């Protein structure tokens, strides 16, 4: 059973992540409203806005992770964190930028549109996992197994 302090901490992390996600998707809500008012859904899914959101979430993930790493510096081996950041950059942020560029220069096809949405979904999952980890690292001075696993 988790303590009241642990539950409050988890709630704080969840709320912080939810707020970031709400503001990340706010431009899409505006776009949907405009499309509904103009009754023009042409090219709705073939827009680069989806890649912008993905890039924003990968950037937020990196910022939270860097903040947590810096606040939790110690003598432990940091090669795992460096690998994690490298993977987020290489397999997350850079492909999102490439999708954005392809759409902006008019190289739009169904495969690009589908991959853009897959990357958007992946960016949300990565943000929830590693953005949350970054928040945990930045809020706690000492990280224990109980912060991640309920040992019961």
mmCIF file of C-alpha atoms in Angstrom:
data_model
loop_
_atom_site.group_PDB
_atom_site.id
_atom_site.type_symbol
_atom_site.label_atom_id
_atom_site.label_comp_id
_atom_site.label_asym_id
_atom_site.label_seq_id
_atom_site.Cartn_x
_atom_site.Cartn_y
_atom_site.Cartn_z
ATOM 1 C CA UNK A 1 0.000 0.000 0.000
ATOM 2 C CA UNK A 2 1.394 3.363 -0.997
ATOM 3 C CA UNK A 3 1.634 6.172 1.500
ATOM 4 C CA UNK A 4 -0.345 9.394 1.214
ATOM 5 C CA UNK A 5 2.877 11.229 0.340
ATOM 6 C CA UNK A 6 3.636 8.794 -2.510
ATOM 7 C CA UNK A 7 0.079 9.119 -3.864
ATOM 8 C CA UNK A 8 0.321 12.931 -3.800
ATOM 9 C CA UNK A 9 3.662 12.745 -5.611
ATOM 10 C CA UNK A 10 2.202 10.442 -8.307
ATOM 11 C CA UNK A 11 -0.778 12.756 -8.697
ATOM 12 C CA UNK A 12 1.530 15.763 -9.088
ATOM 13 C CA UNK A 13 3.517 13.968 -11.823
ATOM 14 C CA UNK A 14 0.335 12.870 -13.652
ATOM 15 C CA UNK A 15 -1.156 16.360 -13.491
ATOM 16 C CA UNK A 16 2.027 17.955 -14.791
ATOM 17 C CA UNK A 17 2.195 15.556 -17.741
ATOM 18 C CA UNK A 18 -1.516 16.020 -18.501
ATOM 19 C CA UNK A 19 -1.173 19.819 -18.573
ATOM 20 C CA UNK A 20 1.700 19.599 -21.065
ATOM 21 C CA UNK A 21 -0.290 17.225 -23.285
ATOM 22 C CA UNK A 22 -3.358 19.474 -23.210
ATOM 23 C CA UNK A 23 -1.344 22.505 -24.314
ATOM 24 C CA UNK A 24 0.495 20.441 -26.944
ATOM 25 C CA UNK A 25 -2.784 19.398 -28.569
ATOM 26 C CA UNK A 26 -4.475 22.806 -28.206
ATOM 27 C CA UNK A 27 -3.518 23.915 -31.757
ATOM 28 C CA UNK A 28 -5.237 20.805 -33.138
ATOM 29 C CA UNK A 29 -8.407 21.688 -31.221
ATOM 30 C CA UNK A 30 -8.301 25.143 -32.833
ATOM 31 C CA UNK A 31 -7.711 23.586 -36.261
ATOM 32 C CA UNK A 32 -10.642 21.184 -35.803
ATOM 33 C CA UNK A 33 -12.883 24.089 -34.771
ATOM 34 C CA UNK A 34 -11.885 26.056 -37.881
ATOM 35 C CA UNK A 35 -12.472 23.022 -40.117
ATOM 36 C CA UNK A 36 -15.895 22.421 -38.546
ATOM 37 C CA UNK A 37 -16.920 26.052 -39.003
ATOM 38 C CA UNK A 38 -15.751 26.161 -42.623
ATOM 39 C CA UNK A 39 -16.947 22.598 -43.362
ATOM 40 C CA UNK A 40 -13.682 21.988 -45.200
ATOM 41 C CA UNK A 41 -11.804 18.877 -44.107
ATOM 42 C CA UNK A 42 -9.708 18.697 -47.265
ATOM 43 C CA UNK A 43 -6.053 17.946 -46.436
ATOM 44 C CA UNK A 44 -6.862 17.777 -42.729
ATOM 45 C CA UNK A 45 -4.634 14.735 -42.145
ATOM 46 C CA UNK A 46 -1.989 15.774 -44.661
ATOM 47 C CA UNK A 47 -0.914 18.773 -42.589
ATOM 48 C CA UNK A 48 2.436 19.249 -40.927
ATOM 49 C CA UNK A 49 0.750 20.319 -37.664
ATOM 50 C CA UNK A 50 0.833 16.720 -36.481
ATOM 51 C CA UNK A 51 4.631 16.644 -36.842
ATOM 52 C CA UNK A 52 4.924 19.932 -34.947
ATOM 53 C CA UNK A 53 3.137 18.369 -31.982
ATOM 54 C CA UNK A 54 5.367 15.309 -32.160
ATOM 55 C CA UNK A 55 8.494 17.507 -32.232
ATOM 56 C CA UNK A 56 7.181 19.540 -29.314
ATOM 57 C CA UNK A 57 6.580 16.415 -27.213
ATOM 58 C CA UNK A 58 10.022 14.971 -27.977
ATOM 59 C CA UNK A 59 11.539 18.347 -27.025
ATOM 60 C CA UNK A 60 9.541 18.451 -23.776
ATOM 61 C CA UNK A 61 10.673 14.900 -23.013
ATOM 62 C CA UNK A 62 14.319 15.853 -23.490
ATOM 63 C CA UNK A 63 13.963 18.993 -21.356
ATOM 64 C CA UNK A 64 12.334 17.085 -18.481
ATOM 65 C CA UNK A 65 14.900 14.300 -18.750
ATOM 66 C CA UNK A 66 17.862 16.722 -18.819
ATOM 67 C CA UNK A 67 16.437 18.643 -15.860
ATOM 68 C CA UNK A 68 16.049 15.419 -13.885
ATOM 69 C CA UNK A 69 19.540 14.209 -14.781
ATOM 70 C CA UNK A 70 21.152 17.527 -13.840
ATOM 71 C CA UNK A 71 19.291 17.773 -10.525
ATOM 72 C CA UNK A 72 20.094 14.161 -9.686
ATOM 73 C CA UNK A 73 23.775 14.114 -10.676
ATOM 74 C CA UNK A 74 25.810 11.592 -8.795
ATOM 75 C CA UNK A 75 28.781 9.326 -9.281
ATOM 76 C CA UNK A 76 26.760 6.570 -10.945
ATOM 77 C CA UNK A 77 27.417 5.635 -14.556
ATOM 78 C CA UNK A 78 25.454 7.993 -16.775
ATOM 79 C CA UNK A 79 25.953 6.044 -20.009
ATOM 80 C CA UNK A 80 22.391 4.683 -19.867
ATOM 81 C CA UNK A 81 20.950 8.207 -19.717
ATOM 82 C CA UNK A 82 23.192 9.306 -22.594
ATOM 83 C CA UNK A 83 21.965 6.326 -24.619
ATOM 84 C CA UNK A 84 18.349 7.180 -23.787
ATOM 85 C CA UNK A 85 18.748 10.810 -24.857
ATOM 86 C CA UNK A 86 20.543 9.734 -28.052
ATOM 87 C CA UNK A 87 17.710 7.340 -28.913
ATOM 88 C CA UNK A 88 15.039 9.993 -28.317
ATOM 89 C CA UNK A 89 16.914 12.391 -30.595
ATOM 90 C CA UNK A 90 17.769 9.856 -33.304
ATOM 91 C CA UNK A 91 14.574 7.813 -33.452
ATOM 92 C CA UNK A 92 12.059 10.408 -32.262
ATOM 93 C CA UNK A 93 12.847 14.040 -32.899
ATOM 94 C CA UNK A 94 14.788 13.708 -36.175
ATOM 95 C CA UNK A 95 12.139 11.550 -37.954
ATOM 96 C CA UNK A 96 9.460 14.042 -36.815
ATOM 97 C CA UNK A 97 11.466 16.850 -38.397
ATOM 98 C CA UNK A 98 11.852 14.807 -41.598
ATOM 99 C CA UNK A 99 8.080 14.200 -41.814
ATOM 100 C CA UNK A 100 7.497 17.921 -41.326
ATOM 101 C CA UNK A 101 9.938 18.813 -44.112
ATOM 102 C CA UNK A 102 8.494 16.210 -46.511
ATOM 103 C CA UNK A 103 4.970 17.524 -45.993
ATOM 104 C CA UNK A 104 5.999 21.171 -46.235
ATOM 105 C CA UNK A 105 7.809 20.630 -49.559
ATOM 106 C CA UNK A 106 4.805 18.786 -50.966
ATOM 107 C CA UNK A 107 6.079 15.192 -50.873
ATOM 108 C CA UNK A 108 2.848 13.971 -49.292
ATOM 109 C CA UNK A 109 1.619 10.430 -49.785
ATOM 110 C CA UNK A 110 -0.404 8.001 -47.717
ATOM 111 C CA UNK A 111 2.688 6.337 -46.229
ATOM 112 C CA UNK A 112 4.046 9.676 -44.962
ATOM 113 C CA UNK A 113 0.673 10.596 -43.457
ATOM 114 C CA UNK A 114 0.379 7.233 -41.687
ATOM 115 C CA UNK A 115 3.975 7.357 -40.415
ATOM 116 C CA UNK A 116 3.436 10.902 -39.166
ATOM 117 C CA UNK A 117 0.492 9.721 -37.040
ATOM 118 C CA UNK A 118 2.408 6.676 -35.796
ATOM 119 C CA UNK A 119 5.244 9.007 -34.731
ATOM 120 C CA UNK A 120 2.734 11.265 -32.993
ATOM 121 C CA UNK A 121 1.354 8.338 -30.975
ATOM 122 C CA UNK A 122 4.876 7.158 -30.159
ATOM 123 C CA UNK A 123 5.826 10.694 -29.061
ATOM 124 C CA UNK A 124 2.933 10.756 -26.583
ATOM 125 C CA UNK A 125 3.963 7.373 -25.133
ATOM 126 C CA UNK A 126 7.643 8.391 -24.939
ATOM 127 C CA UNK A 127 6.659 11.675 -23.310
ATOM 128 C CA UNK A 128 4.515 9.949 -20.687
ATOM 129 C CA UNK A 129 7.250 7.417 -19.870
ATOM 130 C CA UNK A 130 10.434 9.446 -20.032
ATOM 131 C CA UNK A 131 8.981 12.893 -19.353
ATOM 132 C CA UNK A 132 7.535 11.332 -16.194
ATOM 133 C CA UNK A 133 10.920 9.826 -15.372
ATOM 134 C CA UNK A 134 12.512 13.249 -15.809
ATOM 135 C CA UNK A 135 9.944 14.802 -13.456
ATOM 136 C CA UNK A 136 10.570 12.089 -10.871
ATOM 137 C CA UNK A 137 14.325 12.626 -11.139
ATOM 138 C CA UNK A 138 13.979 16.390 -10.795
ATOM 139 C CA UNK A 139 11.624 16.245 -7.795
ATOM 140 C CA UNK A 140 13.388 13.601 -5.716
ATOM 141 C CA UNK A 141 16.835 13.880 -4.209
ATOM 142 C CA UNK A 142 17.087 10.120 -3.815
ATOM 143 C CA UNK A 143 15.493 7.670 -6.222
ATOM 144 C CA UNK A 144 14.516 4.240 -4.912
ATOM 145 C CA UNK A 145 12.934 1.158 -6.444
ATOM 146 C CA UNK A 146 9.663 1.988 -4.695
ATOM 147 C CA UNK A 147 9.380 5.094 -6.881
ATOM 148 C CA UNK A 148 8.800 2.825 -9.880
ATOM 149 C CA UNK A 149 7.685 -0.564 -8.561
ATOM 150 C CA UNK A 150 5.163 -1.324 -5.842
ATOM 151 C CA UNK A 151 6.948 -4.164 -4.021
ATOM 152 C CA UNK A 152 3.944 -6.009 -2.685
#
